[in-house]
Short mmCIF file of C-alpha atoms and ligand atoms in Angstrom, two decimals:
data_model
loop_
_atom_site.label_atom_id
_atom_site.label_comp_id
_atom_site.label_asym_id
_atom_site.label_seq_id
_atom_site.Cartn_x
_atom_site.Cartn_y
_atom_site.Cartn_z
CA UNK A 59 86.26 158.25 153.97
CA UNK A 60 84.49 160.25 156.62
CA UNK A 61 86.49 161.66 159.44
CA UNK A 62 86.47 159.22 162.31
CA UNK A 63 89.15 158.26 164.77
CA UNK A 64 89.11 154.70 166.03
CA UNK A 65 90.09 154.40 169.67
CA UNK A 66 90.98 150.92 170.85
CA UNK A 67 93.28 149.46 173.48
CA UNK A 68 96.33 147.48 172.31
CA UNK A 69 94.78 144.03 172.39
CA UNK A 70 91.66 145.22 170.57
CA UNK A 71 93.88 146.93 168.03
CA UNK A 72 95.79 143.72 167.36
CA UNK A 73 92.53 142.01 166.41
CA UNK A 74 91.30 145.03 164.46
CA UNK A 75 94.46 145.22 162.34
CA UNK A 76 94.66 141.54 161.47
CA UNK A 77 94.04 141.08 157.74
CA UNK A 78 92.29 137.70 158.20
CA UNK A 79 88.91 137.48 156.50
CA UNK A 80 87.42 135.53 159.42
CA UNK A 81 88.43 136.24 163.02
CA UNK A 82 87.55 134.17 166.04
CA UNK A 83 88.08 136.02 169.29
CA UNK A 84 87.84 134.33 172.67
CA UNK A 85 88.15 137.00 175.30
CA UNK A 86 87.30 137.33 178.98
CA UNK A 87 84.38 139.23 180.43
CA UNK A 88 84.73 143.02 180.16
CA UNK A 89 87.65 142.73 177.75
CA UNK A 90 85.96 145.19 175.43
CA UNK A 91 84.52 142.68 172.97
CA UNK A 92 81.37 144.61 172.25
CA UNK A 93 83.17 147.89 171.94
CA UNK A 94 85.62 146.37 169.47
CA UNK A 95 82.63 144.99 167.58
CA UNK A 96 81.11 148.46 167.38
CA UNK A 97 84.26 149.95 165.87
CA UNK A 98 84.64 147.09 163.41
CA UNK A 99 81.07 147.56 162.20
CA UNK A 100 81.45 151.30 161.75
CA UNK A 101 84.67 151.00 159.80
CA UNK A 102 83.54 148.07 157.65
CA UNK A 103 80.34 149.91 156.78
CA UNK A 104 82.20 153.11 155.95
CA UNK A 105 84.62 151.21 153.71
CA UNK A 106 81.94 149.16 151.98
CA UNK A 107 81.17 149.97 148.34
CA UNK A 108 77.75 148.40 148.09
CA UNK A 109 76.71 146.04 150.85
CA UNK A 110 75.65 146.53 154.45
CA UNK A 111 76.85 145.01 157.74
CA UNK A 112 75.11 143.01 160.49
CA UNK A 113 75.66 142.87 164.21
CA UNK A 114 74.17 139.63 165.56
CA UNK A 115 73.76 139.11 169.30
CA UNK A 116 72.11 136.17 171.07
CA UNK A 117 68.72 137.92 170.97
CA UNK A 118 67.44 141.03 169.22
CA UNK A 119 66.75 142.68 172.57
CA UNK A 120 70.27 141.96 173.79
CA UNK A 121 71.71 143.35 170.58
CA UNK A 122 69.82 146.56 171.09
CA UNK A 123 70.73 146.78 174.76
CA UNK A 124 74.41 146.17 174.10
CA UNK A 125 75.01 147.93 170.80
CA UNK A 126 72.53 150.63 169.99
CA UNK A 127 73.79 153.24 172.42
CA UNK A 128 77.42 152.33 171.87
CA UNK A 129 77.18 152.63 168.08
CA UNK A 130 75.36 155.94 168.23
CA UNK A 131 77.98 157.31 170.60
CA UNK A 132 81.07 156.08 168.75
CA UNK A 133 79.62 156.80 165.32
CA UNK A 134 77.99 160.14 166.02
CA UNK A 135 80.01 161.96 163.34
CA UNK A 136 79.26 159.46 160.59
CA UNK A 137 75.61 158.53 161.25
CA UNK A 138 73.03 160.04 158.90
CA UNK A 139 69.90 158.40 160.33
CA UNK A 140 68.98 156.12 163.21
CA UNK A 141 65.81 154.05 163.07
CA UNK A 142 65.06 153.00 166.65
CA UNK A 143 62.32 150.42 166.09
CA UNK A 144 64.13 148.32 163.56
CA UNK A 145 67.55 149.14 165.05
CA UNK A 146 69.09 150.22 161.76
CA UNK A 147 71.71 152.93 161.40
CA UNK A 148 72.39 154.63 158.08
CA UNK A 149 75.86 156.10 157.72
CA UNK A 150 76.93 159.10 155.71
CA UNK A 151 77.92 156.85 152.78
CA UNK A 152 74.41 155.30 152.78
CA UNK A 153 75.64 151.93 154.04
CA UNK A 154 73.61 150.50 156.90
CA UNK A 155 74.39 148.75 160.17
CA UNK A 156 71.62 146.34 161.19
CA UNK A 157 71.28 145.01 164.73
CA UNK A 158 69.97 141.46 164.74
CA UNK A 159 69.24 138.59 167.11
CA UNK A 160 70.24 134.97 166.55
CA UNK A 161 66.89 134.02 168.08
CA UNK A 162 65.14 135.26 164.93
CA UNK A 163 66.91 133.41 162.14
CA UNK A 164 64.23 134.37 159.58
CA UNK A 165 65.33 138.01 159.84
CA UNK A 166 68.91 137.06 158.93
CA UNK A 167 68.22 135.55 155.55
CA UNK A 168 68.55 136.65 152.02
CA UNK A 169 70.66 139.80 151.84
CA UNK A 170 74.22 140.02 150.59
CA UNK A 171 76.51 141.38 153.29
CA UNK A 172 79.91 143.05 153.53
CA UNK A 173 80.57 142.01 157.11
CA UNK A 174 78.94 140.36 160.07
CA UNK A 175 79.90 140.38 163.75
CA UNK A 176 78.56 137.58 165.93
CA UNK A 177 78.84 138.72 169.56
CA UNK A 178 78.63 136.15 172.39
CA UNK A 179 78.86 133.44 169.75
CA UNK A 180 79.18 130.71 172.41
CA UNK A 181 75.54 131.21 173.32
CA UNK A 182 74.14 131.06 169.79
CA UNK A 183 73.04 128.09 167.77
CA UNK A 184 75.85 127.23 165.31
CA UNK A 185 73.35 126.85 162.44
CA UNK A 186 72.89 130.60 162.43
CA UNK A 187 76.35 130.94 160.98
CA UNK A 188 76.63 127.75 159.00
CA UNK A 189 73.24 127.75 157.28
CA UNK A 190 72.18 131.38 157.20
CA UNK A 191 74.92 133.97 157.55
CA UNK A 192 77.81 132.36 155.77
CA UNK A 193 76.00 132.28 152.39
CA UNK A 194 75.17 136.00 152.67
CA UNK A 195 78.87 136.87 152.51
CA UNK A 196 79.47 135.12 149.20
CA UNK A 197 78.57 138.02 146.84
CA UNK A 198 81.36 140.36 147.83
CA UNK A 199 83.57 137.91 149.70
CA UNK A 200 82.56 139.58 152.92
CA UNK A 201 84.19 138.85 156.27
CA UNK A 202 83.09 137.90 159.76
CA UNK A 203 84.18 138.24 163.35
CA UNK A 204 83.08 135.76 166.02
CA UNK A 205 83.59 137.14 169.44
CA UNK A 206 82.68 135.92 172.89
CA UNK A 207 83.61 134.51 176.23
CA UNK A 208 83.90 130.70 176.09
CA UNK A 209 81.13 128.51 177.48
CA UNK A 210 82.69 125.08 177.72
CA UNK A 211 83.90 123.06 174.78
CA UNK A 212 81.00 123.82 172.47
CA UNK A 213 80.73 125.05 168.85
CA UNK A 214 82.67 128.21 169.71
CA UNK A 215 85.60 126.04 170.82
CA UNK A 216 85.40 124.00 167.63
CA UNK A 217 85.49 127.13 165.51
CA UNK A 218 88.36 128.52 167.56
CA UNK A 219 90.40 125.37 166.91
CA UNK A 220 89.52 125.25 163.21
CA UNK A 221 90.46 128.90 162.80
CA UNK A 222 94.04 128.03 163.77
CA UNK A 223 94.32 125.65 160.84
CA UNK A 224 92.85 127.70 158.03
CA UNK A 225 94.60 130.48 156.07
CA UNK A 226 91.58 132.77 155.77
CA UNK A 227 91.03 132.53 159.50
CA UNK A 228 92.76 133.79 162.61
CA UNK A 229 92.10 132.91 166.24
CA UNK A 230 92.73 135.19 169.23
CA UNK A 231 92.58 134.68 172.95
CA UNK A 232 92.76 137.46 175.51
CA UNK A 233 92.28 137.89 179.25
CA UNK A 234 89.89 140.38 180.77
CA UNK A 235 92.91 142.13 182.24
CA UNK A 236 94.16 142.90 178.74
CA UNK A 237 91.63 145.72 178.94
CA UNK A 238 93.74 148.35 180.73
CA UNK A 239 90.62 150.30 181.66
CA UNK A 240 89.17 147.50 183.74
CA UNK A 241 89.21 148.05 187.49
CA UNK A 242 91.30 145.23 189.06
CA UNK A 243 88.93 145.30 192.05
CA UNK A 244 86.15 143.97 189.82
CA UNK A 245 88.31 140.96 188.95
CA UNK A 246 89.40 140.37 192.54
CA UNK A 247 85.77 140.34 193.67
CA UNK A 248 84.86 137.75 191.05
CA UNK A 249 87.87 135.61 191.87
CA UNK A 250 86.90 135.32 195.50
CA UNK A 251 83.48 133.79 194.77
CA UNK A 252 84.11 131.70 191.66
CA UNK A 253 85.76 128.33 191.27
CA UNK A 254 89.19 128.38 189.70
CA UNK A 255 87.81 126.70 186.62
CA UNK A 256 84.90 129.07 186.20
CA UNK A 257 87.16 132.05 186.79
CA UNK A 258 89.57 130.86 184.11
CA UNK A 259 86.74 130.48 181.65
CA UNK A 260 85.12 133.82 182.34
CA UNK A 261 88.19 136.00 182.81
CA UNK A 262 90.95 134.18 180.97
CA UNK A 263 88.77 132.93 178.12
CA UNK A 264 89.87 129.31 178.37
CA UNK A 265 87.71 126.51 177.02
CA UNK A 266 87.03 124.39 180.08
CA UNK A 267 85.20 121.10 180.13
CA UNK A 268 83.21 121.03 183.30
CA UNK A 269 83.07 117.29 183.84
CA UNK A 270 84.24 114.94 186.55
CA UNK A 271 85.84 115.85 189.83
CA UNK A 272 83.71 118.91 190.26
CA UNK A 273 84.03 118.90 194.06
CA UNK A 274 86.98 118.07 196.29
CA UNK A 275 86.68 116.55 199.71
CA UNK A 276 89.16 118.96 201.26
CA UNK A 277 86.73 121.78 200.51
CA UNK A 278 84.48 120.57 203.30
CA UNK A 279 85.02 122.94 206.20
CA UNK A 280 83.32 122.65 209.56
CA UNK A 281 82.06 125.38 211.82
CA UNK A 282 84.45 125.41 214.79
CA UNK A 283 82.09 126.96 217.22
CA UNK A 284 78.51 125.65 217.53
CA UNK A 285 77.61 128.94 219.18
CA UNK A 286 77.76 130.57 215.74
CA UNK A 287 74.41 128.91 215.06
CA UNK A 288 72.77 130.34 218.15
CA UNK A 289 70.08 132.98 218.18
CA UNK A 290 71.24 136.53 218.65
CA UNK A 291 74.48 136.11 216.70
CA UNK A 292 74.72 137.96 213.39
CA UNK A 293 73.18 136.51 210.25
CA UNK A 294 69.79 135.08 209.31
CA UNK A 295 68.41 131.68 208.45
CA UNK A 296 66.94 130.50 205.19
CA UNK A 297 65.57 127.10 204.17
CA UNK A 298 65.54 125.48 200.73
CA UNK A 299 63.66 122.34 199.77
CA UNK A 300 64.16 119.91 196.91
CA UNK A 301 61.05 117.75 197.10
CA UNK A 302 60.93 114.14 195.95
CA UNK A 303 57.91 111.90 195.38
CA UNK A 304 55.81 111.27 198.46
CA UNK A 305 55.25 107.87 200.01
CA UNK A 306 51.69 106.59 199.70
CA UNK A 307 51.78 104.35 202.74
CA UNK A 308 54.21 103.02 205.30
CA UNK A 309 54.38 99.80 203.30
CA UNK A 310 56.26 101.59 200.49
CA UNK A 311 59.05 102.37 202.86
CA UNK A 312 60.22 98.80 202.82
CA UNK A 313 61.26 99.24 199.19
CA UNK A 314 64.89 99.73 198.43
CA UNK A 315 64.78 103.27 199.61
CA UNK A 316 68.39 103.93 198.70
CA UNK A 317 67.35 103.72 195.04
CA UNK A 318 64.69 106.38 195.36
CA UNK A 319 64.98 110.13 195.40
CA UNK A 320 64.70 111.75 198.78
CA UNK A 321 63.26 115.05 199.79
CA UNK A 322 66.05 117.25 201.16
CA UNK A 323 65.61 120.31 203.37
CA UNK A 324 68.64 122.56 203.84
CA UNK A 325 68.73 124.92 206.80
CA UNK A 326 71.43 127.51 206.37
CA UNK A 327 72.52 130.57 208.28
CA UNK A 328 73.68 133.38 206.02
CA UNK A 329 76.42 135.43 207.64
CA UNK A 330 77.78 138.12 205.36
CA UNK A 331 78.83 136.17 202.27
CA UNK A 332 79.20 132.86 204.11
CA UNK A 333 76.80 129.96 204.42
CA UNK A 334 76.77 128.05 207.69
CA UNK A 335 74.90 124.82 207.03
CA UNK A 336 73.10 123.82 210.20
CA UNK A 337 71.14 120.84 208.91
CA UNK A 338 70.18 119.00 205.80
CA UNK A 339 67.17 116.83 206.63
CA UNK A 340 66.53 114.12 204.09
CA UNK A 341 64.24 111.15 203.67
CA UNK A 342 61.19 109.72 201.93
CA UNK A 343 58.10 110.82 203.74
CA UNK A 344 54.38 111.01 203.19
CA UNK A 345 53.08 114.33 202.00
CA UNK A 346 51.74 115.47 205.36
CA UNK A 347 54.90 114.45 207.14
CA UNK A 348 56.98 116.32 204.57
CA UNK A 349 54.93 119.46 205.14
CA UNK A 350 55.39 119.07 208.87
CA UNK A 351 59.16 118.65 208.56
CA UNK A 352 59.50 121.72 206.35
CA UNK A 353 57.51 123.83 208.77
CA UNK A 354 59.42 122.49 211.75
CA UNK A 355 62.77 123.28 210.10
CA UNK A 356 61.61 126.82 209.39
CA UNK A 357 60.18 127.47 212.84
CA UNK A 358 63.13 126.01 214.72
CA UNK A 359 65.59 128.19 212.86
CA UNK A 360 63.27 131.22 212.60
CA UNK A 361 64.05 131.27 208.89
CA UNK A 362 63.13 134.44 207.03
CA UNK A 363 62.33 132.54 203.83
CA UNK A 364 61.62 129.00 202.72
CA UNK A 365 62.30 128.28 199.05
CA UNK A 366 60.67 125.20 197.52
CA UNK A 367 61.44 124.00 194.02
CA UNK A 368 58.52 125.13 191.86
CA UNK A 369 56.53 122.42 190.14
CA UNK A 370 53.95 119.70 190.64
CA UNK A 371 55.43 118.51 193.92
CA UNK A 372 55.37 121.97 195.41
CA UNK A 373 51.82 122.46 194.23
CA UNK A 374 50.86 119.19 195.86
CA UNK A 375 52.43 120.04 199.16
CA UNK A 376 51.30 123.65 199.53
CA UNK A 377 47.78 122.89 200.84
CA UNK A 378 49.30 120.59 203.46
CA UNK A 379 51.84 123.19 204.41
CA UNK A 380 49.12 125.81 204.80
CA UNK A 381 47.19 123.35 206.89
CA UNK A 382 50.19 122.74 209.14
CA UNK A 383 50.75 126.46 209.49
CA UNK A 384 47.13 127.01 210.49
CA UNK A 385 47.26 124.14 212.98
CA UNK A 386 50.39 125.50 214.60
CA UNK A 387 49.44 129.14 214.28
CA UNK A 388 52.85 129.81 212.71
CA UNK A 389 53.24 131.43 209.31
CA UNK A 390 56.40 131.35 207.28
CA UNK A 391 57.26 133.04 204.04
CA UNK A 392 57.26 130.41 201.27
CA UNK A 393 58.73 131.24 197.90
CA UNK A 394 59.51 129.49 194.61
CA UNK A 395 62.98 128.45 193.68
CA UNK A 396 63.40 127.33 190.08
CA UNK A 397 65.85 125.53 187.90
CA UNK A 398 65.54 128.47 185.50
CA UNK A 399 65.88 126.21 182.46
CA UNK A 400 69.42 125.27 183.44
CA UNK A 401 70.63 121.71 183.56
CA UNK A 402 70.75 120.44 187.13
CA UNK A 403 74.47 119.70 186.86
CA UNK A 404 75.24 123.26 185.82
CA UNK A 405 73.01 124.76 188.45
CA UNK A 406 74.58 122.77 191.28
CA UNK A 407 78.08 123.38 189.97
CA UNK A 408 77.61 127.11 189.62
CA UNK A 409 76.06 127.73 192.97
CA UNK A 410 78.25 125.42 195.06
CA UNK A 411 81.64 124.88 193.41
CA UNK A 412 83.12 128.34 193.85
CA UNK A 413 81.73 128.84 197.33
CA UNK A 414 83.03 125.48 198.53
CA UNK A 415 86.44 125.96 196.98
CA UNK A 416 86.81 129.33 198.65
CA UNK A 417 85.66 128.08 202.04
CA UNK A 418 82.47 130.16 201.94
CA UNK A 419 80.34 127.20 203.01
CA UNK A 420 80.88 125.67 206.44
CA UNK A 421 79.05 122.70 207.90
CA UNK A 422 77.89 121.81 211.36
CA UNK A 423 79.28 118.42 212.35
CA UNK A 424 76.28 116.13 212.17
CA UNK A 425 75.14 112.67 211.16
CA UNK A 426 74.20 113.74 207.61
CA UNK A 427 77.76 114.93 206.80
CA UNK A 428 78.87 111.57 205.38
CA UNK A 429 75.81 111.28 203.20
CA UNK A 430 76.41 114.78 201.85
CA UNK A 431 80.10 114.16 201.19
CA UNK A 432 79.42 110.94 199.36
CA UNK A 433 76.89 112.68 197.06
CA UNK A 434 79.39 115.45 196.56
CA UNK A 435 82.23 113.13 195.58
CA UNK A 436 80.03 111.11 193.21
CA UNK A 437 78.61 114.21 191.53
CA UNK A 438 77.78 114.39 188.61
CA UNK A 439 77.50 110.64 188.14
CA UNK A 440 74.12 109.67 186.68
CA UNK A 441 74.22 106.61 188.92
CA UNK A 442 74.09 108.42 192.22
CA UNK A 443 71.72 110.82 193.92
CA UNK A 444 72.29 114.49 194.43
CA UNK A 445 69.24 115.57 196.43
CA UNK A 446 71.25 117.02 199.29
CA UNK A 447 73.46 118.99 196.93
CA UNK A 448 70.43 120.16 195.02
CA UNK A 449 68.62 121.52 198.03
CA UNK A 450 71.78 123.25 199.23
CA UNK A 451 72.32 124.75 195.78
CA UNK A 452 68.83 126.28 195.99
CA UNK A 453 69.95 128.31 199.00
CA UNK A 454 71.54 130.52 196.35
CA UNK A 455 68.09 131.70 195.34
CA UNK A 456 66.73 132.42 198.80
CA UNK A 457 69.78 134.00 200.34
CA UNK A 458 70.31 137.68 200.03
CA UNK A 459 73.83 138.16 201.26
CA UNK A 460 73.87 140.83 203.90
CA UNK A 461 77.13 142.62 203.58
CA UNK A 462 76.29 145.10 206.31
CA UNK A 463 79.37 144.14 208.27
CA UNK A 464 81.76 144.34 205.38
CA UNK A 465 81.05 147.47 203.36
CA UNK A 466 84.02 149.81 203.34
CA UNK A 467 82.34 153.12 203.72
CA UNK A 468 85.15 155.28 202.43
CA UNK A 469 84.83 153.51 199.08
CA UNK A 470 81.21 154.41 198.78
CA UNK A 471 80.12 157.49 196.91
CA UNK A 472 76.54 158.52 196.22
CA UNK A 473 75.49 157.97 192.59
CA UNK A 474 74.61 161.63 192.23
CA UNK A 475 78.19 162.66 192.84
CA UNK A 476 79.38 160.34 190.11
CA UNK A 477 76.71 161.39 187.66
CA UNK A 478 77.43 164.99 188.54
CA UNK A 479 73.86 166.11 189.06
N1 ATP B 159 88.96 150.96 173.79
C1 ATP B 159 88.21 151.34 174.82
N2 ATP B 159 88.17 152.60 175.23
C2 ATP B 159 87.42 152.98 176.30
N3 ATP B 159 86.65 152.14 176.99
C3 ATP B 159 86.64 150.84 176.64
C4 ATP B 159 87.41 150.37 175.54
N4 ATP B 159 87.20 149.04 175.43
C5 ATP B 159 86.33 148.72 176.40
N5 ATP B 159 86.00 149.79 177.13
C6 ATP B 159 85.09 149.81 178.28
O1 ATP B 159 85.26 148.62 179.03
C7 ATP B 159 83.99 148.10 179.45
C8 ATP B 159 83.76 146.73 178.84
O2 ATP B 159 83.60 146.88 177.44
P1 ATP B 159 82.63 145.95 176.59
O3 ATP B 159 81.24 146.04 177.09
O4 ATP B 159 82.90 146.25 175.18
O5 ATP B 159 83.26 144.57 177.01
P2 ATP B 159 82.75 143.09 176.75
O6 ATP B 159 83.97 142.27 176.65
O7 ATP B 159 81.80 143.07 175.62
O8 ATP B 159 82.02 142.84 178.14
P3 ATP B 159 80.94 141.67 178.51
O9 ATP B 159 81.76 140.46 178.80
O10 ATP B 159 80.29 142.23 179.74
O11 ATP B 159 80.04 141.52 177.34
C9 ATP B 159 82.96 149.11 179.01
O12 ATP B 159 82.73 150.00 180.07
C10 ATP B 159 83.64 149.80 177.83
O13 ATP B 159 83.13 151.09 177.62
MG1 MG B 160 79.82 142.32 175.46
#
């Protein structure tokens, strides 16, 4: 075999040396999953008598971004040719390493393989393995490694459990901190902004089920001093709006309004990495009235940005909002906030859970507090509303934390010095 020296940390080495034909590896962020994958591919390809190996990432682009440079660097002494466009490496023994994306299943079919690595398996469709890749290993009894950070109790979890019961299979679980090269500061920073549950998943590779009891009442913290909201103190205001359907006429308002969605307008002061929630206006209003309330909230607080959930309701309200702005001679910066294809439950959980748990959100004592807390305690029940939570969660997208007060300057080095230019 060509001359190549594998360099792995202890935990990676334990996985590498296991003789199991199929390995399922749940490991925290930055553990060194991708780097282990790169070494496995190089060695499997160098040892292979006839067949090639695949690296499969969630998308082809991601595979290239993650793997191409790493493979070329680690394999520089054993690579004969590198074809950039197709992302194929030919090694000195004429075996090939193909980079692939699970988003293009048609490109995964048909060839016999020696080995396949599925990186970030939790975010792939399970059919990619079951229907397409598994059969390609049959010819030479090839092997596979599934590696990733867990994402709830999904197909990756199922495979991880099954792997513990089958002789050909082995399951591994490692923390991010098992990578001795990882800077502990990076972990500490993540820990301070994430919920305990999310942190465990991402850094300790546990399979969490994010259901029920997402928020705790004791996480509600109030701003002690109303003066913190005053003008001239540090921080800046932003506004986020989750619009609901508009009332046609005052007659509609007699309907059981508690059953209907409300528009919610969150007014939040961003101070360093904290959110001070000044108001959450909510109600069912006509379209013109809604526009007026949004503008009023923005003007009163001198908000730098107003984020409104993109979609038909925003489109409907924009002309009215522009009208109001013209009438009042006041212009505010309106921007889109979007659900980004995420489920609402996930979006609310991810932007609020960690911050609340760590006391990074504080509320002004006001009449809407009870309404907010009741939505928070019911969440994510399909039977109750979450408009107030939703609008507050959107603050995430309009706030740019200003850390000006908290940067430790002695830690800061110009990039040039690091790069050595
Ligand atoms: N054995 C090793 N020797 C030197 N550096 C390593 C080793 N393993 C990992 N690293 C470094 O640690 C960092 C994380 O590695 P890698 O990208 O492989 O981790 P990952 O678990 O795939 O991360 P992510 O969760 O971000 O996908 C990288 O900077 C990588 O170069
Ligand atoms: Mg990776």
